[in-house]
Amino acid sequence: MARTADDTWGPDSGVGLTATFGAAVRALATSAGLINDPLAEALVRAAGVPALTRIIDDRRYADHGIHDALASALITLYGVQTRFFDDFLAAAGRAGIRQVVILGSGLDTRPYRLWWPPNTTLYELDQPDIIDFKTAVLQHLRADLNAHRRAVGVDLRADWLTALRRVGYDAAQPTVWIAETLLGGFLRPDAQNRFLDEVSAASPTGSRFAGDHLPGWAPWERFGLDADLAGLTYRGEFRPVPQYLGERGWETADQAVADVFAMLGMGAHWSGFSVDDGFSPRYLTATRSGDPHGPGMHSRDKC
């Protein structure tokens, strides 16, 4: 399946499968005690993707290394990755940041499953069908919100920043941004650059950013998914994200996945992927230190 400039998806098709896969892994990671996402399993079942429902039902990959070492390692990785971003958000809250934007939020349930300081507003941005599906399922479950949630159904290749502002986003307030899995080829190289320009232009001094950037995908056929995952991402010459943000007034730090495991006290659980697996993520964190309207900014507002 080849990407097109105007392709769309829901939780059971195309790029949306990555969102449902993430929820399935969070359900298993919750069972393993790595994280706490009690809503993930219900979202996977509602999405109705048989292969992903089965990995919850039979816990085929829950016992590390017994059935498939790579698949089990990937599940552990997703659980630790979730903790990494959760901890980053918690630190931003302790620092007084009360405006949060989850970019490409998928089926994660951070407004519901995490504790948030009073007066925190959390914006979730994703494709309209993903946002509508998640909202409907969680309303049916009567899930309790722990923050002011403002869900925005918008394509991140379109004018997402205007849509964000329409629902109350204040570009004068420090913001914490999360771009989980997004910077792994889901945007074309030029679109990714423009996207990072827009994030920078909307971030005053003191804002924070975290994201993972992935050079490839593990083979999902291990999970029984009939999907050409290579076809879900764009190819091309991507600028290194830490360097790109550094040129736009961010102080950046970039960590290998092994470092993240060690930082979270999970070093013994990281066995690594071989080069042939094509999956070696890195984790970027950044703090806004420069003038958001200085040289190098190319937001749509200035074009």
PDB file of C-alpha atoms in Angstrom:
ATOM      1  CA  MET A   1       0.000   0.000   0.000  1.00  0.00           C
ATOM      2  CA  ALA A   2       1.587   3.260  -1.141  1.00  0.00           C
ATOM      3  CA  ARG A   3       1.097   6.533   0.677  1.00  0.00           C
ATOM      4  CA  THR A   4      -0.612   9.400  -1.137  1.00  0.00           C
ATOM      5  CA  ALA A   5      -0.833  13.094  -0.313  1.00  0.00           C
ATOM      6  CA  ASP A   6      -4.478  12.806   0.750  1.00  0.00           C
ATOM      7  CA  ASP A   7      -4.725   9.287   2.187  1.00  0.00           C
ATOM      8  CA  THR A   8      -6.787   8.824   5.342  1.00  0.00           C
ATOM      9  CA  TRP A   9      -7.161   6.019   7.846  1.00  0.00           C
ATOM     10  CA  GLY A  10      -9.065   4.693  10.803  1.00  0.00           C
ATOM     11  CA  PRO A  11      -8.013   2.331  13.610  1.00  0.00           C
ATOM     12  CA  ASP A  12      -8.323  -0.757  11.393  1.00  0.00           C
ATOM     13  CA  SER A  13      -6.600   0.362   8.204  1.00  0.00           C
ATOM     14  CA  GLY A  14      -3.421   1.857   6.768  1.00  0.00           C
ATOM     15  CA  VAL A  15      -1.370   4.009   9.092  1.00  0.00           C
ATOM     16  CA  GLY A  16      -4.124   3.606  11.694  1.00  0.00           C
ATOM     17  CA  LEU A  17      -2.932   0.046  12.289  1.00  0.00           C
ATOM     18  CA  THR A  18       0.127   1.507  14.001  1.00  0.00           C
ATOM     19  CA  ALA A  19      -2.170   3.223  16.524  1.00  0.00           C
ATOM     20  CA  THR A  20      -4.073   0.022  17.275  1.00  0.00           C
ATOM     21  CA  PHE A  21      -0.858  -1.977  17.448  1.00  0.00           C
ATOM     22  CA  GLY A  22       0.461   0.529  19.990  1.00  0.00           C
ATOM     23  CA  ALA A  23      -2.685   0.087  22.085  1.00  0.00           C
ATOM     24  CA  ALA A  24      -2.339  -3.707  21.951  1.00  0.00           C
ATOM     25  CA  VAL A  25       1.245  -3.479  23.142  1.00  0.00           C
ATOM     26  CA  ARG A  26       0.247  -1.084  25.947  1.00  0.00           C
ATOM     27  CA  ALA A  27      -2.387  -3.611  27.024  1.00  0.00           C
ATOM     28  CA  LEU A  28       0.294  -6.323  27.271  1.00  0.00           C
ATOM     29  CA  ALA A  29       2.727  -3.929  28.947  1.00  0.00           C
ATOM     30  CA  THR A  30       0.011  -3.121  31.487  1.00  0.00           C
ATOM     31  CA  SER A  31      -0.425  -6.840  32.230  1.00  0.00           C
ATOM     32  CA  ALA A  32       3.334  -7.088  32.683  1.00  0.00           C
ATOM     33  CA  GLY A  33       3.352  -4.183  35.145  1.00  0.00           C
ATOM     34  CA  LEU A  34       5.469  -1.894  32.948  1.00  0.00           C
ATOM     35  CA  ILE A  35       2.794   0.800  32.632  1.00  0.00           C
ATOM     36  CA  ASN A  36      -0.815   1.382  33.611  1.00  0.00           C
ATOM     37  CA  ASP A  37      -3.192   1.784  30.675  1.00  0.00           C
ATOM     38  CA  PRO A  38      -6.439   0.061  31.706  1.00  0.00           C
ATOM     39  CA  LEU A  39      -8.292   1.409  28.651  1.00  0.00           C
ATOM     40  CA  ALA A  40      -5.963   0.043  25.968  1.00  0.00           C
ATOM     41  CA  GLU A  41      -7.508  -3.421  25.726  1.00  0.00           C
ATOM     42  CA  ALA A  42     -11.042  -2.088  25.219  1.00  0.00           C
ATOM     43  CA  LEU A  43      -9.847   0.172  22.401  1.00  0.00           C
ATOM     44  CA  VAL A  44      -8.132  -2.725  20.633  1.00  0.00           C
ATOM     45  CA  ARG A  45     -11.218  -4.900  20.884  1.00  0.00           C
ATOM     46  CA  ALA A  46     -13.431  -2.103  19.582  1.00  0.00           C
ATOM     47  CA  ALA A  47     -11.106  -1.578  16.601  1.00  0.00           C
ATOM     48  CA  GLY A  48     -11.794  -5.153  15.535  1.00  0.00           C
ATOM     49  CA  VAL A  49      -8.424  -6.128  14.038  1.00  0.00           C
ATOM     50  CA  PRO A  50      -8.353  -9.922  14.598  1.00  0.00           C
ATOM     51  CA  ALA A  51      -4.568 -10.307  14.679  1.00  0.00           C
ATOM     52  CA  LEU A  52      -4.232  -7.623  17.344  1.00  0.00           C
ATOM     53  CA  THR A  53      -7.108  -8.948  19.412  1.00  0.00           C
ATOM     54  CA  ARG A  54      -5.496 -12.400  19.354  1.00  0.00           C
ATOM     55  CA  ILE A  55      -2.200 -11.233  20.813  1.00  0.00           C
ATOM     56  CA  ILE A  56      -4.169  -9.947  23.814  1.00  0.00           C
ATOM     57  CA  ASP A  57      -6.332 -13.064  24.065  1.00  0.00           C
ATOM     58  CA  ASP A  58      -3.564 -15.649  23.965  1.00  0.00           C
ATOM     59  CA  ARG A  59      -0.705 -13.456  25.267  1.00  0.00           C
ATOM     60  CA  ARG A  60       1.441 -15.146  22.649  1.00  0.00           C
ATOM     61  CA  TYR A  61       4.286 -12.665  23.046  1.00  0.00           C
ATOM     62  CA  ALA A  62       3.931 -11.884  26.733  1.00  0.00           C
ATOM     63  CA  ASP A  63       6.545 -14.387  27.913  1.00  0.00           C
ATOM     64  CA  HIS A  64       9.847 -12.876  26.879  1.00  0.00           C
ATOM     65  CA  GLY A  65      11.782 -14.904  24.337  1.00  0.00           C
ATOM     66  CA  ILE A  66       9.614 -18.027  24.390  1.00  0.00           C
ATOM     67  CA  HIS A  67       7.766 -17.590  21.090  1.00  0.00           C
ATOM     68  CA  ASP A  68       9.608 -14.858  19.232  1.00  0.00           C
ATOM     69  CA  ALA A  69      12.520 -12.957  20.700  1.00  0.00           C
ATOM     70  CA  LEU A  70      12.131  -9.911  18.466  1.00  0.00           C
ATOM     71  CA  ALA A  71       8.386  -9.604  19.005  1.00  0.00           C
ATOM     72  CA  SER A  72       8.795  -9.901  22.770  1.00  0.00           C
ATOM     73  CA  ALA A  73      11.596  -7.312  22.756  1.00  0.00           C
ATOM     74  CA  LEU A  74       9.422  -4.984  20.700  1.00  0.00           C
ATOM     75  CA  ILE A  75       6.610  -5.200  23.255  1.00  0.00           C
ATOM     76  CA  THR A  76       9.029  -4.430  26.073  1.00  0.00           C
ATOM     77  CA  LEU A  77      10.394  -1.525  24.038  1.00  0.00           C
ATOM     78  CA  TYR A  78       6.945  -0.007  23.566  1.00  0.00           C
ATOM     79  CA  GLY A  79       6.201  -0.314  27.268  1.00  0.00           C
ATOM     80  CA  VAL A  80       9.450   1.405  28.240  1.00  0.00           C
ATOM     81  CA  GLN A  81       8.940   4.014  25.515  1.00  0.00           C
ATOM     82  CA  THR A  82       5.534   4.831  26.995  1.00  0.00           C
ATOM     83  CA  ARG A  83       7.098   5.297  30.414  1.00  0.00           C
ATOM     84  CA  PHE A  84       9.762   7.551  28.919  1.00  0.00           C
ATOM     85  CA  PHE A  85       7.192   9.937  27.451  1.00  0.00           C
ATOM     86  CA  ASP A  86       4.958   9.723  30.527  1.00  0.00           C
ATOM     87  CA  ASP A  87       7.884  10.684  32.761  1.00  0.00           C
ATOM     88  CA  PHE A  88       8.803  13.543  30.427  1.00  0.00           C
ATOM     89  CA  LEU A  89       5.258  14.900  30.701  1.00  0.00           C
ATOM     90  CA  ALA A  90       5.271  14.537  34.477  1.00  0.00           C
ATOM     91  CA  ALA A  91       8.520  16.513  34.721  1.00  0.00           C
ATOM     92  CA  ALA A  92       7.049  19.286  32.563  1.00  0.00           C
ATOM     93  CA  GLY A  93       4.018  19.427  34.843  1.00  0.00           C
ATOM     94  CA  ARG A  94       6.227  19.699  37.915  1.00  0.00           C
ATOM     95  CA  ALA A  95       8.030  22.565  36.173  1.00  0.00           C
ATOM     96  CA  GLY A  96       4.745  24.444  35.881  1.00  0.00           C
ATOM     97  CA  ILE A  97       3.809  23.788  32.244  1.00  0.00           C
ATOM     98  CA  ARG A  98       0.039  23.488  31.932  1.00  0.00           C
ATOM     99  CA  GLN A  99      -0.381  23.232  28.151  1.00  0.00           C
ATOM    100  CA  VAL A 100       0.244  19.854  26.513  1.00  0.00           C
ATOM    101  CA  VAL A 101       0.012  18.864  22.842  1.00  0.00           C
ATOM    102  CA  ILE A 102       0.091  15.210  21.783  1.00  0.00           C
ATOM    103  CA  LEU A 103       0.877  15.121  18.059  1.00  0.00           C
ATOM    104  CA  GLY A 104      -0.402  12.007  16.318  1.00  0.00           C
ATOM    105  CA  SER A 105      -2.014  10.837  19.559  1.00  0.00           C
ATOM    106  CA  GLY A 106      -3.301   7.548  18.145  1.00  0.00           C
ATOM    107  CA  LEU A 107      -5.176   5.428  20.698  1.00  0.00           C
ATOM    108  CA  ASP A 108      -3.113   6.448  23.703  1.00  0.00           C
ATOM    109  CA  THR A 109      -5.206   7.602  26.673  1.00  0.00           C
ATOM    110  CA  ARG A 110      -2.927  10.013  28.514  1.00  0.00           C
ATOM    111  CA  PRO A 111      -5.727  12.495  29.418  1.00  0.00           C
ATOM    112  CA  TYR A 112      -7.427   9.609  31.253  1.00  0.00           C
ATOM    113  CA  ARG A 113      -4.684   7.355  32.559  1.00  0.00           C
ATOM    114  CA  LEU A 114      -2.166   9.915  33.901  1.00  0.00           C
ATOM    115  CA  TRP A 115      -2.425  12.319  36.818  1.00  0.00           C
ATOM    116  CA  TRP A 116      -2.250  15.958  35.725  1.00  0.00           C
ATOM    117  CA  PRO A 117      -1.717  19.123  37.771  1.00  0.00           C
ATOM    118  CA  PRO A 118      -4.838  21.300  38.161  1.00  0.00           C
ATOM    119  CA  ASN A 119      -5.639  23.578  35.215  1.00  0.00           C
ATOM    120  CA  THR A 120      -3.761  21.453  32.691  1.00  0.00           C
ATOM    121  CA  THR A 121      -5.182  21.498  29.162  1.00  0.00           C
ATOM    122  CA  LEU A 122      -4.218  18.613  26.920  1.00  0.00           C
ATOM    123  CA  TYR A 123      -4.671  18.785  23.148  1.00  0.00           C
ATOM    124  CA  GLU A 124      -4.770  15.542  21.153  1.00  0.00           C
ATOM    125  CA  LEU A 125      -4.248  15.772  17.395  1.00  0.00           C
ATOM    126  CA  ASP A 126      -4.779  12.961  14.912  1.00  0.00           C
ATOM    127  CA  GLN A 127      -6.808  11.947  11.874  1.00  0.00           C
ATOM    128  CA  PRO A 128     -10.545  12.699  12.357  1.00  0.00           C
ATOM    129  CA  ASP A 129     -11.540   9.007  12.184  1.00  0.00           C
ATOM    130  CA  ILE A 130      -8.991   8.110  14.878  1.00  0.00           C
ATOM    131  CA  ILE A 131     -10.115  10.939  17.178  1.00  0.00           C
ATOM    132  CA  ASP A 132     -13.812  10.173  16.661  1.00  0.00           C
ATOM    133  CA  PHE A 133     -13.319   6.438  17.263  1.00  0.00           C
ATOM    134  CA  LYS A 134     -11.315   6.909  20.453  1.00  0.00           C
ATOM    135  CA  THR A 135     -13.664   9.550  21.829  1.00  0.00           C
ATOM    136  CA  ALA A 136     -16.753   7.389  21.187  1.00  0.00           C
ATOM    137  CA  VAL A 137     -15.242   4.273  22.809  1.00  0.00           C
ATOM    138  CA  LEU A 138     -14.060   6.149  25.905  1.00  0.00           C
ATOM    139  CA  GLN A 139     -17.401   7.895  26.282  1.00  0.00           C
ATOM    140  CA  HIS A 140     -19.111   4.500  26.096  1.00  0.00           C
ATOM    141  CA  LEU A 141     -16.759   3.255  28.832  1.00  0.00           C
ATOM    142  CA  ARG A 142     -17.499   6.398  30.881  1.00  0.00           C
ATOM    143  CA  ALA A 143     -13.778   6.914  31.326  1.00  0.00           C
ATOM    144  CA  ASP A 144     -12.884   9.759  33.686  1.00  0.00           C
ATOM    145  CA  LEU A 145     -10.724  12.611  32.445  1.00  0.00           C
ATOM    146  CA  ASN A 146      -7.873  13.899  34.614  1.00  0.00           C
ATOM    147  CA  ALA A 147      -7.230  17.045  32.541  1.00  0.00           C
ATOM    148  CA  HIS A 148      -9.072  19.399  30.219  1.00  0.00           C
ATOM    149  CA  ARG A 149      -9.041  17.410  26.955  1.00  0.00           C
ATOM    150  CA  ARG A 150      -9.436  19.114  23.597  1.00  0.00           C
ATOM    151  CA  ALA A 151      -9.377  16.633  20.745  1.00  0.00           C
ATOM    152  CA  VAL A 152      -8.627  17.924  17.263  1.00  0.00           C
ATOM    153  CA  GLY A 153      -9.320  15.793  14.218  1.00  0.00           C
ATOM    154  CA  VAL A 154      -6.824  17.074  11.666  1.00  0.00           C
ATOM    155  CA  ASP A 155      -4.244  15.747   9.224  1.00  0.00           C
ATOM    156  CA  LEU A 156      -0.781  16.776  10.386  1.00  0.00           C
ATOM    157  CA  ARG A 157       0.160  17.306   6.742  1.00  0.00           C
ATOM    158  CA  ALA A 158      -2.480  20.073   6.583  1.00  0.00           C
ATOM    159  CA  ASP A 159      -2.846  23.333   8.525  1.00  0.00           C
ATOM    160  CA  TRP A 160      -2.960  21.670  11.923  1.00  0.00           C
ATOM    161  CA  LEU A 161      -1.649  24.720  13.778  1.00  0.00           C
ATOM    162  CA  THR A 162      -4.647  26.852  12.772  1.00  0.00           C
ATOM    163  CA  ALA A 163      -6.963  24.038  13.876  1.00  0.00           C
ATOM    164  CA  LEU A 164      -5.134  23.865  17.198  1.00  0.00           C
ATOM    165  CA  ARG A 165      -5.470  27.593  17.778  1.00  0.00           C
ATOM    166  CA  ARG A 166      -9.197  27.464  17.009  1.00  0.00           C
ATOM    167  CA  VAL A 167      -9.793  25.269  20.045  1.00  0.00           C
ATOM    168  CA  GLY A 168      -7.882  27.514  22.407  1.00  0.00           C
ATOM    169  CA  TYR A 169      -4.183  26.829  22.052  1.00  0.00           C
ATOM    170  CA  ASP A 170      -2.198  29.801  23.357  1.00  0.00           C
ATOM    171  CA  ALA A 171       1.165  30.200  21.615  1.00  0.00           C
ATOM    172  CA  ALA A 172       2.252  32.654  24.322  1.00  0.00           C
ATOM    173  CA  GLN A 173       2.243  29.935  27.003  1.00  0.00           C
ATOM    174  CA  PRO A 174       5.045  27.382  27.419  1.00  0.00           C
ATOM    175  CA  THR A 175       3.965  24.055  25.983  1.00  0.00           C
ATOM    176  CA  VAL A 176       5.135  20.463  26.214  1.00  0.00           C
ATOM    177  CA  TRP A 177       4.904  18.650  22.867  1.00  0.00           C
ATOM    178  CA  ILE A 178       4.976  14.876  22.347  1.00  0.00           C
ATOM    179  CA  ALA A 179       5.637  13.411  18.877  1.00  0.00           C
ATOM    180  CA  GLU A 180       5.587   9.683  19.587  1.00  0.00           C
ATOM    181  CA  THR A 181       6.370   7.495  16.539  1.00  0.00           C
ATOM    182  CA  LEU A 182       5.519  10.404  14.232  1.00  0.00           C
ATOM    183  CA  LEU A 183       9.092  11.201  13.155  1.00  0.00           C
ATOM    184  CA  GLY A 184       9.719   7.806  11.622  1.00  0.00           C
ATOM    185  CA  GLY A 185       8.750   8.628   8.064  1.00  0.00           C
ATOM    186  CA  PHE A 186       5.039   9.283   8.473  1.00  0.00           C
ATOM    187  CA  LEU A 187       5.605  12.735   6.945  1.00  0.00           C
ATOM    188  CA  ARG A 188       7.504  13.457   3.763  1.00  0.00           C
ATOM    189  CA  PRO A 189      10.934  15.032   4.398  1.00  0.00           C
ATOM    190  CA  ASP A 190       9.752  18.506   3.372  1.00  0.00           C
ATOM    191  CA  ALA A 191       6.533  18.116   5.336  1.00  0.00           C
ATOM    192  CA  GLN A 192       8.475  17.000   8.426  1.00  0.00           C
ATOM    193  CA  ASN A 193      10.674  20.082   8.182  1.00  0.00           C
ATOM    194  CA  ARG A 194       7.643  22.331   7.837  1.00  0.00           C
ATOM    195  CA  PHE A 195       5.984  20.552  10.756  1.00  0.00           C
ATOM    196  CA  LEU A 196       8.996  21.137  13.020  1.00  0.00           C
ATOM    197  CA  ASP A 197       9.132  24.765  11.887  1.00  0.00           C
ATOM    198  CA  GLU A 198       5.521  25.203  12.936  1.00  0.00           C
ATOM    199  CA  VAL A 199       6.074  23.576  16.314  1.00  0.00           C
ATOM    200  CA  SER A 200       9.032  25.892  16.867  1.00  0.00           C
ATOM    201  CA  ALA A 201       7.119  28.994  15.806  1.00  0.00           C
ATOM    202  CA  ALA A 202       4.330  28.161  18.271  1.00  0.00           C
ATOM    203  CA  SER A 203       6.688  27.492  21.212  1.00  0.00           C
ATOM    204  CA  PRO A 204       7.788  30.316  23.502  1.00  0.00           C
ATOM    205  CA  THR A 205      10.920  30.066  25.629  1.00  0.00           C
ATOM    206  CA  GLY A 206      10.608  27.303  28.207  1.00  0.00           C
ATOM    207  CA  SER A 207       8.574  24.965  26.003  1.00  0.00           C
ATOM    208  CA  ARG A 208       9.619  21.321  25.825  1.00  0.00           C
ATOM    209  CA  PHE A 209       9.544  18.693  23.088  1.00  0.00           C
ATOM    210  CA  ALA A 210      10.058  14.926  23.054  1.00  0.00           C
ATOM    211  CA  GLY A 211       9.911  12.453  20.217  1.00  0.00           C
ATOM    212  CA  ASP A 212      11.399   9.258  18.909  1.00  0.00           C
ATOM    213  CA  HIS A 213      12.906   8.983  15.460  1.00  0.00           C
ATOM    214  CA  LEU A 214      13.060   5.568  13.878  1.00  0.00           C
ATOM    215  CA  PRO A 215      15.027   4.513  10.799  1.00  0.00           C
ATOM    216  CA  GLY A 216      12.922   1.450  10.076  1.00  0.00           C
ATOM    217  CA  TRP A 217      10.203  -0.965  11.089  1.00  0.00           C
ATOM    218  CA  ALA A 218      10.397  -4.401  12.628  1.00  0.00           C
ATOM    219  CA  PRO A 219       8.673  -7.040  10.468  1.00  0.00           C
ATOM    220  CA  TRP A 220       5.058  -6.955  11.553  1.00  0.00           C
ATOM    221  CA  GLU A 221       4.233 -10.249   9.877  1.00  0.00           C
ATOM    222  CA  ARG A 222       5.472 -11.747  13.160  1.00  0.00           C
ATOM    223  CA  PHE A 223       2.197 -10.490  14.639  1.00  0.00           C
ATOM    224  CA  GLY A 224       0.013 -11.871  11.866  1.00  0.00           C
ATOM    225  CA  LEU A 225      -0.709  -8.461  10.332  1.00  0.00           C
ATOM    226  CA  ASP A 226      -1.349  -8.473   6.607  1.00  0.00           C
ATOM    227  CA  ALA A 227       0.099  -5.027   5.983  1.00  0.00           C
ATOM    228  CA  ASP A 228       2.976  -3.621   3.996  1.00  0.00           C
ATOM    229  CA  LEU A 229       4.389  -1.463   6.743  1.00  0.00           C
ATOM    230  CA  ALA A 230       7.225  -0.232   4.600  1.00  0.00           C
ATOM    231  CA  GLY A 231       4.531   1.262   2.402  1.00  0.00           C
ATOM    232  CA  LEU A 232       3.080   3.224   5.322  1.00  0.00           C
ATOM    233  CA  THR A 233       6.115   5.476   5.595  1.00  0.00           C
ATOM    234  CA  TYR A 234       7.764   7.895   3.200  1.00  0.00           C
ATOM    235  CA  ARG A 235      11.315   7.516   1.952  1.00  0.00           C
ATOM    236  CA  GLY A 236      13.755  10.330   1.249  1.00  0.00           C
ATOM    237  CA  GLU A 237      16.536  12.432   2.711  1.00  0.00           C
ATOM    238  CA  PHE A 238      15.424  13.415   6.207  1.00  0.00           C
ATOM    239  CA  ARG A 239      17.307  16.058   8.165  1.00  0.00           C
ATOM    240  CA  PRO A 240      18.488  14.779  11.576  1.00  0.00           C
ATOM    241  CA  VAL A 241      15.796  15.969  13.976  1.00  0.00           C
ATOM    242  CA  PRO A 242      18.135  17.021  16.828  1.00  0.00           C
ATOM    243  CA  GLN A 243      20.201  19.134  14.440  1.00  0.00           C
ATOM    244  CA  TYR A 244      17.136  20.623  12.779  1.00  0.00           C
ATOM    245  CA  LEU A 245      15.589  21.711  16.076  1.00  0.00           C
ATOM    246  CA  GLY A 246      18.942  22.916  17.389  1.00  0.00           C
ATOM    247  CA  GLU A 247      19.124  25.333  14.479  1.00  0.00           C
ATOM    248  CA  ARG A 248      15.725  26.699  15.493  1.00  0.00           C
ATOM    249  CA  GLY A 249      16.391  27.681  19.053  1.00  0.00           C
ATOM    250  CA  TRP A 250      16.037  24.382  20.918  1.00  0.00           C
ATOM    251  CA  GLU A 251      18.568  22.861  23.307  1.00  0.00           C
ATOM    252  CA  THR A 252      18.461  19.181  22.386  1.00  0.00           C
ATOM    253  CA  ALA A 253      19.570  15.857  23.817  1.00  0.00           C
ATOM    254  CA  ASP A 254      19.457  12.583  21.893  1.00  0.00           C
ATOM    255  CA  GLN A 255      19.582   9.159  23.559  1.00  0.00           C
ATOM    256  CA  ALA A 256      19.901   5.612  22.292  1.00  0.00           C
ATOM    257  CA  VAL A 257      17.229   3.168  23.367  1.00  0.00           C
ATOM    258  CA  ALA A 258      19.685   1.368  25.669  1.00  0.00           C
ATOM    259  CA  ASP A 259      20.248   4.634  27.527  1.00  0.00           C
ATOM    260  CA  VAL A 260      16.505   5.104  27.989  1.00  0.00           C
ATOM    261  CA  PHE A 261      16.154   1.595  29.420  1.00  0.00           C
ATOM    262  CA  ALA A 262      19.018   2.282  31.838  1.00  0.00           C
ATOM    263  CA  MET A 263      17.596   5.670  32.842  1.00  0.00           C
ATOM    264  CA  LEU A 264      14.296   4.010  33.764  1.00  0.00           C
ATOM    265  CA  GLY A 265      15.993   1.222  35.700  1.00  0.00           C
ATOM    266  CA  MET A 266      15.160  -1.339  33.007  1.00  0.00           C
ATOM    267  CA  GLY A 267      18.651  -1.950  31.653  1.00  0.00           C
ATOM    268  CA  ALA A 268      18.494  -5.678  32.329  1.00  0.00           C
ATOM    269  CA  HIS A 269      15.427  -5.968  30.097  1.00  0.00           C
ATOM    270  CA  TRP A 270      17.067  -4.562  26.953  1.00  0.00           C
ATOM    271  CA  SER A 271      18.539  -7.260  24.743  1.00  0.00           C
ATOM    272  CA  GLY A 272      18.780  -5.053  21.648  1.00  0.00           C
ATOM    273  CA  PHE A 273      17.854  -5.614  18.037  1.00  0.00           C
ATOM    274  CA  SER A 274      20.274  -6.829  15.408  1.00  0.00           C
ATOM    275  CA  VAL A 275      21.095  -4.574  12.476  1.00  0.00           C
ATOM    276  CA  ASP A 276      19.033  -6.794  10.182  1.00  0.00           C
ATOM    277  CA  ASP A 277      15.921  -6.086  12.209  1.00  0.00           C
ATOM    278  CA  GLY A 278      15.959  -2.507  10.916  1.00  0.00           C
ATOM    279  CA  PHE A 279      14.658  -1.095  14.165  1.00  0.00           C
ATOM    280  CA  SER A 280      16.923   1.035  16.321  1.00  0.00           C
ATOM    281  CA  PRO A 281      15.039   4.001  17.779  1.00  0.00           C
ATOM    282  CA  ARG A 282      16.554   7.114  19.306  1.00  0.00           C
ATOM    283  CA  TYR A 283      14.828   9.462  21.727  1.00  0.00           C
ATOM    284  CA  LEU A 284      15.031  13.227  21.476  1.00  0.00           C
ATOM    285  CA  THR A 285      14.221  15.730  24.190  1.00  0.00           C
ATOM    286  CA  ALA A 286      14.455  19.477  23.694  1.00  0.00           C
ATOM    287  CA  THR A 287      13.868  22.736  25.569  1.00  0.00           C
ATOM    288  CA  ARG A 288      13.017  25.971  23.768  1.00  0.00           C
ATOM    289  CA  SER A 289      15.695  28.526  24.443  1.00  0.00           C
ATOM    290  CA  GLY A 290      15.667  30.800  21.393  1.00  0.00           C
ATOM    291  CA  ASP A 291      13.369  33.419  19.914  1.00  0.00           C
ATOM    292  CA  PRO A 292      10.443  31.529  18.309  1.00  0.00           C
ATOM    293  CA  HIS A 293      10.220  34.265  15.667  1.00  0.00           C
ATOM    294  CA  GLY A 294      13.926  34.424  14.912  1.00  0.00           C
ATOM    295  CA  PRO A 295      15.819  33.375  11.785  1.00  0.00           C
ATOM    296  CA  GLY A 296      14.982  30.017  10.291  1.00  0.00           C
ATOM    297  CA  MET A 297      11.279  30.067  11.177  1.00  0.00           C
ATOM    298  CA  HIS A 298       9.056  29.269   8.233  1.00  0.00           C
ATOM    299  CA  SER A 299       5.607  28.760   9.723  1.00  0.00           C
ATOM    300  CA  ARG A 300       2.544  29.165   7.556  1.00  0.00           C
ATOM    301  CA  ASP A 301       1.715  32.315   9.488  1.00  0.00           C
ATOM    302  CA  LYS A 302       4.814  33.945   8.002  1.00  0.00           C
ATOM    303  CA  CYS A 303       4.500  32.677   4.447  1.00  0.00           C
TER     304      CYS A 303
END
